[in-house]
């Protein structure tokens, strides 16, 4: 009951699992109870108070246990003030009791309270024992890391990063290389979490540097498992960094580092670590697949996810199982979008629905919302290939469900992405219906998304939203008189191409060129303007440089038809002009 009460304080927070929180709290409970059993003191009053704390803790009376330890701290402090000659002993004793009290607080998920006790403990012992002070400081930083990770507390993460810097000063590489390496690795983990909540890449660059530093001492030959864990940490940082950079070099490095980790984190030796690393490898392969033509990386990602599920079972680790199912769905959607038929997309829908068996709104609302968004993506792609609007309506409903938890205040960038996705499915519905209501809704959704998806913060997502906005405006303009909508569409597509460059994202560039061609064709036809039609033809021809028949046959066919029609319209416009 006490564990559940403490877990309830965590609230939704970041998408850490309830099982992990309870398991960690239980581990902390056992550790602090054992520490209290073995902790000795020359002062009988302190010893009695510690024993009293142990008894209260065993009953789940956390507040009473903390009160007893607080009294023990007071005894040591008061005695230390009276007996200067025994100051060291009293300081060390008080520090040990504070560390024990921190364990009680950690059991209740009161990470800041625990961190404060460990900070005080470090200050008490630093002049007597620097290695012990280092261990307390590392514990303080880790508690703040947990506070930041689980509660979305960015200030706690910032504090943790600063404290790891202090810990490095107490464990110089020349004197204590293993402690130095451990501190660097923990620092890297904290930097990745904070970097994922900020714009830019500076935190990720620092994380990569910290993990590479750790690997200078955590060598394969000397400490193989620690080396594997640091390789995994390095890969996480590289994967996050690569996601925000153009090109694929960092993502390739990340994939290589995950594979290195798997040399030691084998299925036989560490099955759950092996499965988690396989899932992480699948994620970076999927990111690579998004930026490349062909399907080989995506096939590899799917294989990695399926292998991970051999150990990440629902019975054993239900939320990790759900995460893997969700990631599998993402890879299947991307692969399905490059193939004919609907089999991959149907598999993706099934994977997302499976994930939602454990990713419930009550349990982990943000992960539930993310998976709802992903399910909607799959349904939207399916609906595009099927007759009728049933799948598209389901997709719109799933996006709206996701927005119940992915609010602008809580998760502004996820909120904006879901708004963009909602706009896309509303546009698809608008294509199949008469009137303009759905199309107007789509345009509104895109403009709403751009409030947070700015070019400065998320340039590629901004470009995607601009591209989709342009497509919706073209369709809307075709059902209205005048040219205002078409002119807006051309402006939106040109904006998208500022970030969707040929060098950076060749396939997205090609698709945006096709969309620009559509907008210029519509505008040129309505104004009977050969110059605009010539620009449309140039855009279609640019698109065909990447959208080749061998690579993407369906897209090539569509673009080729667009080009042929534009050439026909140009010929007619020239004839009309000549006749005048």
XYZ file of C-alpha atoms in Angstrom:
580
model
C 0.000 0.000 0.000
C 2.835 2.375 0.797
C 4.497 1.611 -2.529
C 1.268 2.275 -4.392
C 0.766 5.544 -2.512
C 4.233 6.654 -3.477
C 3.763 5.579 -7.086
C 0.558 7.578 -7.317
C 2.524 10.756 -6.687
C 4.342 10.241 -9.963
C 1.236 11.091 -11.975
C 1.419 10.714 -15.734
C 4.801 12.444 -16.018
C 7.104 11.226 -18.736
C 6.340 7.812 -20.210
C 8.295 5.746 -17.718
C 6.456 2.577 -16.813
C 4.418 2.000 -13.697
C 6.020 -1.425 -13.340
C 9.510 0.068 -13.433
C 8.583 2.665 -10.822
C 7.164 0.042 -8.478
C 10.056 -2.327 -9.095
C 12.589 0.397 -8.401
C 10.702 1.518 -5.276
C 10.633 -2.085 -4.076
C 14.378 -2.457 -4.708
C 15.033 0.772 -2.804
C 12.837 -0.468 0.049
C 14.850 -3.689 0.359
C 18.164 -1.843 0.074
C 17.441 0.733 2.760
C 16.053 -1.923 5.086
C 19.215 -4.015 4.648
C 21.402 -0.938 5.102
C 19.712 -0.178 8.397
C 20.288 -3.756 9.576
C 24.030 -3.554 8.908
C 24.659 0.098 9.835
C 26.583 0.357 13.100
C 27.168 3.258 15.485
C 29.267 3.610 18.617
C 26.520 5.757 20.133
C 23.822 3.551 21.676
C 21.166 6.245 21.225
C 21.897 6.494 17.484
C 21.936 2.708 17.200
C 18.561 2.479 18.985
C 17.013 5.110 16.749
C 18.274 3.335 13.625
C 16.823 0.060 14.870
C 13.539 1.837 15.517
C 13.635 3.198 11.936
C 14.221 -0.318 10.583
C 11.212 -1.667 12.517
C 8.960 1.170 11.313
C 10.137 0.713 7.727
C 9.335 -3.006 7.849
C 5.780 -2.063 8.817
C 5.544 0.405 5.942
C 5.466 3.338 8.366
C 7.693 5.537 6.233
C 7.069 8.801 8.049
C 7.825 7.216 11.427
C 11.023 5.693 9.999
C 12.141 9.054 8.700
C 11.372 10.721 12.025
C 13.566 8.210 13.880
C 16.425 8.791 11.440
C 15.998 12.552 11.782
C 16.389 12.196 15.539
C 19.552 10.124 14.996
C 20.947 12.884 12.776
C 20.267 15.426 15.519
C 22.059 13.268 18.103
C 25.141 12.948 15.900
C 25.148 16.649 15.028
C 24.757 17.742 18.644
C 27.399 15.328 19.844
C 29.727 16.427 17.044
C 29.389 20.033 18.083
C 30.273 19.137 21.696
C 33.102 16.753 20.942
C 35.454 18.251 18.374
C 37.808 15.289 18.709
C 35.126 12.921 17.462
C 33.968 15.183 14.635
C 35.077 12.838 11.835
C 33.293 9.840 13.352
C 30.145 11.870 13.941
C 30.214 13.381 10.452
C 30.589 9.975 8.837
C 27.848 8.586 11.039
C 25.446 11.429 10.291
C 26.190 11.100 6.569
C 25.418 7.371 6.657
C 22.113 8.045 8.389
C 21.241 10.752 5.867
C 21.959 8.276 3.072
C 19.627 5.809 4.771
C 16.925 8.464 5.065
C 17.409 9.273 1.369
C 16.655 5.624 0.644
C 13.357 5.912 2.502
C 12.450 9.036 0.502
C 13.390 7.318 -2.761
C 11.061 4.462 -1.905
C 8.264 7.051 -1.813
C 9.440 8.499 -5.172
C 10.391 11.709 -3.321
C 13.550 12.148 -5.356
C 14.257 15.771 -4.500
C 14.053 15.043 -0.771
C 16.434 12.092 -1.245
C 18.825 14.247 -3.282
C 18.918 16.908 -0.557
C 19.928 14.334 2.067
C 22.682 12.941 -0.160
C 23.974 16.453 -0.886
C 24.217 17.074 2.864
C 25.921 13.690 3.342
C 28.519 14.546 0.688
C 29.275 17.871 2.364
C 29.748 16.126 5.716
C 32.318 13.619 4.468
C 34.154 15.442 1.670
C 37.019 16.595 3.923
C 37.412 13.085 5.363
C 36.763 10.721 2.440
C 36.577 11.979 -1.154
C 35.553 8.624 -2.643
C 32.649 8.334 -0.215
C 31.685 11.933 -0.982
C 31.762 11.069 -4.700
C 29.397 8.129 -4.141
C 26.923 10.377 -2.311
C 27.150 13.031 -5.037
C 26.562 10.424 -7.751
C 23.477 9.288 -5.821
C 22.265 12.883 -5.497
C 22.636 13.442 -9.249
C 20.875 10.181 -10.042
C 17.900 11.088 -7.842
C 17.604 14.406 -9.677
C 17.881 12.534 -12.996
C 14.956 10.327 -11.924
C 12.980 13.411 -10.887
C 13.594 14.954 -14.289
C 12.961 11.812 -16.311
C 9.818 10.623 -14.544
C 8.182 13.940 -13.700
C 9.191 15.992 -16.744
C 11.181 18.287 -14.440
C 13.784 19.891 -16.713
C 15.265 21.983 -13.922
C 16.073 18.760 -12.039
C 17.877 17.412 -15.115
C 19.862 20.637 -15.397
C 20.839 20.313 -11.728
C 21.821 16.670 -12.225
C 24.102 17.587 -15.129
C 25.807 20.249 -13.017
C 26.256 17.829 -10.103
C 27.804 15.171 -12.358
C 30.370 17.847 -13.220
C 31.163 18.208 -9.533
C 31.457 14.425 -9.216
C 34.037 14.374 -12.033
C 36.231 16.729 -10.015
C 36.167 14.290 -7.071
C 37.037 11.293 -9.267
C 39.859 12.394 -11.587
C 40.646 9.952 -14.364
C 44.294 9.669 -13.321
C 43.363 8.532 -9.808
C 40.031 6.704 -10.137
C 39.464 5.896 -13.829
C 36.471 3.578 -13.342
C 34.560 6.073 -11.184
C 35.390 8.800 -13.700
C 34.047 6.659 -16.549
C 30.882 5.824 -14.649
C 30.243 9.521 -14.014
C 30.748 10.336 -17.702
C 28.283 7.630 -18.740
C 25.596 8.831 -16.312
C 26.188 12.408 -17.458
C 25.618 11.312 -21.056
C 22.302 9.663 -20.171
C 21.023 12.838 -18.475
C 22.087 15.006 -21.411
C 20.119 12.848 -23.870
C 16.895 13.166 -21.858
C 17.232 16.930 -21.517
C 18.265 17.314 -25.162
C 15.130 15.509 -26.315
C 13.055 18.279 -24.664
C 15.023 21.165 -26.122
C 15.610 22.393 -29.632
C 19.003 22.172 -31.292
C 21.707 19.535 -30.949
C 24.102 20.946 -28.329
C 22.994 18.609 -25.524
C 23.259 15.581 -27.801
C 26.759 16.601 -28.884
C 27.758 16.823 -25.220
C 26.159 13.415 -24.552
C 28.143 11.813 -27.370
C 31.350 13.339 -26.002
C 30.589 12.071 -22.476
C 29.869 8.506 -23.635
C 33.004 8.452 -25.791
C 34.973 9.611 -22.745
C 33.518 6.762 -20.676
C 34.630 4.273 -23.322
C 38.246 5.388 -22.868
C 38.193 3.455 -19.569
C 35.257 1.107 -20.093
C 37.165 -1.016 -22.598
C 35.937 -4.270 -24.095
C 38.919 -6.190 -22.762
C 38.762 -4.806 -19.215
C 35.032 -4.540 -18.355
C 33.004 -6.070 -21.166
C 29.497 -5.541 -19.740
C 30.166 -1.938 -18.737
C 31.643 -1.412 -22.215
C 28.427 -2.803 -23.758
C 26.260 -0.488 -21.618
C 28.359 2.523 -22.598
C 28.088 1.510 -26.266
C 24.319 1.451 -25.848
C 24.404 4.901 -24.202
C 26.578 6.230 -27.021
C 24.174 4.791 -29.595
C 21.197 6.466 -27.883
C 22.953 9.834 -28.064
C 24.002 9.341 -31.701
C 20.500 8.249 -32.683
C 18.942 11.358 -31.107
C 21.567 13.581 -32.705
C 21.166 11.954 -36.113
C 17.419 12.482 -36.037
C 17.950 16.255 -35.937
C 20.743 16.435 -38.484
C 20.765 16.112 -42.240
C 22.478 13.102 -43.693
C 22.762 9.656 -42.152
C 26.319 9.507 -40.751
C 25.281 9.777 -37.081
C 22.489 7.240 -37.520
C 24.954 4.816 -39.139
C 27.277 5.283 -36.162
C 24.385 4.619 -33.797
C 23.477 1.367 -35.570
C 27.117 0.257 -35.387
C 27.282 1.050 -31.649
C 24.093 -0.935 -30.939
C 25.589 -3.879 -32.811
C 28.749 -3.550 -30.750
C 26.691 -3.658 -27.541
C 25.017 -6.861 -28.752
C 28.419 -8.602 -28.798
C 28.255 -8.717 -24.991
C 24.581 -8.127 -24.236
C 23.690 -11.496 -25.742
C 20.350 -13.238 -25.488
C 21.873 -16.026 -23.360
C 23.736 -13.691 -21.004
C 21.298 -10.791 -20.555
C 18.036 -11.573 -22.402
C 16.121 -8.415 -21.479
C 19.057 -6.089 -22.184
C 19.540 -7.939 -25.468
C 15.880 -7.412 -26.368
C 15.950 -3.711 -25.450
C 19.075 -3.186 -27.560
C 17.402 -5.012 -30.462
C 14.428 -2.640 -30.132
C 16.760 0.377 -30.093
C 18.602 -0.978 -33.132
C 15.274 -1.389 -34.913
C 14.428 2.237 -34.139
C 17.622 3.627 -35.666
C 17.278 1.353 -38.717
C 13.755 2.718 -39.202
C 15.089 6.290 -38.998
C 17.655 5.376 -41.656
C 14.947 3.786 -43.773
C 12.922 7.005 -43.681
C 15.794 8.864 -45.340
C 16.680 6.285 -47.956
C 14.961 4.860 -50.981
C 14.340 1.156 -51.101
C 13.145 -1.087 -48.308
C 16.181 -3.010 -47.008
C 16.664 -0.907 -43.853
C 12.971 -1.094 -43.062
C 13.015 -4.870 -43.467
C 15.994 -5.009 -41.086
C 14.142 -2.839 -38.561
C 11.100 -5.111 -38.666
C 13.310 -8.176 -38.190
C 14.979 -6.541 -35.148
C 11.596 -5.776 -33.557
C 10.310 -9.296 -34.136
C 13.477 -10.753 -32.600
C 13.143 -8.442 -29.576
C 9.605 -9.741 -28.987
C 11.018 -13.233 -28.371
C 12.193 -11.973 -24.955
C 10.117 -8.809 -24.503
C 6.917 -10.754 -23.933
C 3.665 -9.308 -22.649
C 3.745 -11.549 -19.570
C 7.283 -10.647 -18.653
C 7.615 -6.922 -19.469
C 4.188 -5.742 -20.659
C 5.058 -2.102 -21.315
C 8.352 -2.830 -23.055
C 6.402 -5.365 -25.133
C 3.910 -2.616 -26.002
C 6.739 -0.214 -26.941
C 8.215 -2.787 -29.288
C 4.802 -3.443 -30.843
C 4.341 0.298 -31.386
C 7.766 0.634 -33.015
C 7.064 -2.401 -35.186
C 3.892 -0.682 -36.369
C 5.887 2.434 -37.345
C 8.272 0.429 -39.513
C 5.416 -1.493 -41.132
C 3.605 1.759 -42.019
C 6.716 3.193 -43.674
C 7.354 -0.033 -45.569
C 3.691 -0.319 -46.559
C 3.759 3.199 -48.001
C 6.467 2.048 -50.457
C 4.746 -1.131 -51.567
C 1.569 -1.917 -53.419
C -1.325 -3.486 -51.582
C -2.404 -3.112 -47.975
C -0.934 -6.146 -46.195
C 1.842 -4.229 -44.377
C -0.560 -1.486 -43.348
C -3.034 -4.043 -41.980
C -0.169 -5.586 -39.973
C 0.691 -2.128 -38.656
C -2.881 -1.489 -37.510
C -2.849 -4.844 -35.709
C 0.489 -4.004 -34.031
C -0.795 -0.644 -32.751
C -4.043 -2.136 -31.461
C -1.960 -4.785 -29.702
C 0.225 -2.114 -28.089
C -2.892 -0.332 -26.810
C -3.803 -3.399 -24.762
C -1.062 -2.275 -22.344
C -0.664 1.372 -23.338
C -3.929 2.493 -21.781
C -4.932 6.104 -21.232
C -5.382 5.556 -17.477
C -1.999 3.913 -17.083
C 0.367 5.940 -19.280
C -1.594 8.668 -21.039
C 1.226 10.125 -23.139
C 2.278 6.775 -24.588
C -1.399 6.001 -25.219
C -1.718 9.288 -27.108
C 1.410 8.608 -29.180
C 0.157 5.171 -30.154
C -3.276 6.585 -31.005
C -1.511 9.019 -33.332
C 0.478 6.192 -34.912
C -2.633 4.016 -35.307
C -4.315 6.923 -37.038
C -1.347 7.212 -39.435
C -1.786 3.584 -40.465
C -5.560 3.921 -40.829
C -5.065 7.067 -42.902
C -2.688 5.265 -45.289
C -5.092 2.321 -45.544
C -8.035 4.618 -46.176
C -6.149 6.279 -48.994
C -5.905 2.929 -50.805
C -9.452 1.775 -50.157
C -12.823 2.916 -51.401
C -15.140 4.729 -49.028
C -14.240 6.834 -46.014
C -14.608 4.444 -43.051
C -10.861 4.055 -42.396
C -10.278 7.781 -42.824
C -13.047 8.574 -40.330
C -11.454 6.112 -37.874
C -8.121 7.854 -38.383
C -9.599 11.296 -37.696
C -11.206 9.959 -34.503
C -7.878 8.471 -33.349
C -6.047 11.764 -33.961
C -8.675 13.654 -31.973
C -8.309 11.089 -29.173
C -4.529 11.633 -29.129
C -5.073 15.389 -28.729
C -6.925 14.766 -25.453
C -3.553 14.009 -23.842
C -1.064 15.539 -26.279
C -2.130 19.089 -25.453
C -0.287 22.225 -26.523
C 0.570 23.088 -22.908
C 1.857 19.636 -22.057
C 3.622 18.423 -25.218
C 3.685 21.320 -27.719
C 5.655 19.589 -30.475
C 3.682 16.331 -30.284
C 0.493 18.397 -30.254
C 1.615 20.196 -33.403
C 2.547 16.941 -35.161
C -0.848 15.454 -34.378
C -2.551 18.618 -35.671
C -0.614 18.220 -38.938
C -1.615 14.561 -39.162
C -5.253 15.433 -38.474
C -5.091 18.023 -41.240
C -3.796 15.381 -43.644
C -6.651 12.953 -43.027
C -9.216 15.765 -43.212
C -7.745 16.686 -46.601
C -8.090 13.079 -47.761
C -11.711 13.065 -46.604
C -12.252 16.377 -48.382
C -10.987 14.864 -51.637
C -13.789 12.263 -51.502
C -16.585 14.604 -50.516
C -18.291 17.521 -52.191
C -18.166 20.931 -50.588
C -15.271 22.554 -48.760
C -15.966 22.034 -45.044
C -13.387 19.272 -44.516
C -10.811 21.136 -46.572
C -11.318 24.293 -44.513
C -10.844 22.201 -41.355
C -7.639 20.763 -42.793
C -6.231 24.219 -43.554
C -7.113 25.357 -40.031
C -5.364 22.315 -38.531
C -2.184 23.059 -40.505
C -2.144 26.717 -39.496
C -2.677 25.638 -35.876
C 0.258 23.205 -36.090
C 2.552 25.955 -37.359
C 2.087 27.849 -34.071
C 4.500 25.342 -32.506
C 6.124 23.592 -35.492
C 8.291 26.563 -36.391
C 11.180 26.528 -38.837
C 13.636 27.444 -36.056
C 12.564 24.624 -33.739
C 11.770 21.693 -36.036
C 12.701 22.621 -39.615
C 11.757 19.332 -41.286
C 8.414 19.087 -39.479
C 7.743 22.724 -40.392
C 8.476 21.865 -44.029
C 6.141 18.845 -43.887
C 3.315 20.991 -42.558
C 3.926 23.660 -45.224
C 3.861 20.971 -47.917
C 0.595 19.496 -46.629
C -0.929 22.956 -46.279
C -0.081 23.644 -49.914
C -1.786 20.426 -51.043
C -4.972 21.273 -49.140
C -5.014 24.800 -50.561
C -4.742 23.463 -54.121
C -7.760 21.206 -53.575
C -9.708 24.004 -51.902
C -8.795 26.426 -54.687
C -10.062 24.006 -57.334
C -13.557 24.276 -55.768
C -13.561 28.048 -55.551
C -13.195 30.861 -58.039
C -10.204 33.168 -58.186
C -6.523 32.401 -57.667
C -5.873 33.373 -54.019
C -5.822 29.795 -52.737
C -3.476 28.669 -55.537
C -1.105 31.555 -54.849
C -1.049 30.628 -51.138
C -0.375 27.030 -52.138
C 2.610 27.984 -54.298
C 4.028 30.064 -51.425
C 3.602 27.160 -48.977
C 5.318 24.678 -51.318
C 8.222 27.058 -51.953
C 8.563 27.458 -48.176
C 8.707 23.677 -47.737
C 11.563 23.452 -50.254
C 13.668 25.807 -48.117
C 14.203 22.835 -45.758
C 13.307 19.919 -48.029
C 16.533 20.237 -50.027
C 17.834 17.745 -52.588
C 21.032 17.187 -50.615
C 19.347 16.728 -47.258
C 16.192 14.673 -47.926
C 16.110 13.708 -51.581
C 12.809 11.801 -51.588
C 10.952 14.452 -49.596
C 12.442 17.080 -51.917
C 11.106 15.150 -54.916
C 7.614 14.883 -53.408
C 7.613 18.606 -52.589
C 8.673 19.374 -56.176
C 5.682 17.336 -57.397
C 3.394 19.260 -55.028
C 4.839 22.578 -56.209
C 4.169 21.441 -59.768
C 0.534 20.755 -58.880
C 0.104 24.233 -57.372
C 1.756 25.970 -60.342
C -0.249 23.875 -62.822
C -3.515 24.851 -61.120
C -2.534 28.517 -61.025
C -1.254 28.515 -64.614
C -4.400 26.848 -65.956
C -6.706 29.299 -64.212
C -4.740 32.313 -65.445
C -3.868 30.680 -68.788
C -0.269 31.660 -68.022
C 2.420 29.753 -70.000
C 5.214 30.928 -67.669
C 3.594 29.291 -64.644
C 2.918 26.125 -66.623
C 6.594 26.013 -67.647
C 7.566 26.293 -63.971
C 5.203 23.409 -63.194
C 6.845 21.273 -65.893
C 10.299 22.075 -64.479
C 9.117 21.048 -60.998
C 7.723 17.719 -62.258
C 10.959 16.981 -64.132
C 12.936 17.741 -60.976
C 10.744 15.330 -59.024
C 11.416 12.566 -61.559
C 15.166 12.802 -60.853
C 14.496 10.971 -57.574
C 11.036 9.488 -58.095
C 12.261 6.970 -60.649
C 10.315 4.061 -62.072
C 12.687 1.568 -60.447
C 12.593 3.138 -57.000
C 8.979 4.177 -56.470
C 6.895 2.931 -59.402
C 3.534 4.203 -58.118
C 4.837 7.691 -57.388
C 6.749 7.768 -60.695
C 3.568 6.906 -62.591
C 1.609 9.711 -60.874
C 4.346 12.283 -61.460
C 4.708 11.235 -65.108
C 0.970 11.689 -65.656
C 1.161 15.128 -64.036
C 4.025 16.073 -66.340
C 2.194 14.861 -69.472
C -0.915 16.839 -68.493
C 1.133 19.991 -67.806
C 2.809 19.702 -71.216
C -0.619 19.387 -72.824
C -1.916 22.449 -70.939
C 1.166 24.458 -71.939
C 0.609 23.613 -75.586
C -3.027 24.707 -75.352
C -2.094 27.956 -73.528
C 0.444 28.800 -76.237
C -2.080 28.108 -78.986
C -4.635 30.299 -77.229
C -2.080 33.066 -76.880
C -1.097 32.788 -80.533
C -4.753 32.929 -81.601
C -5.157 36.191 -79.691
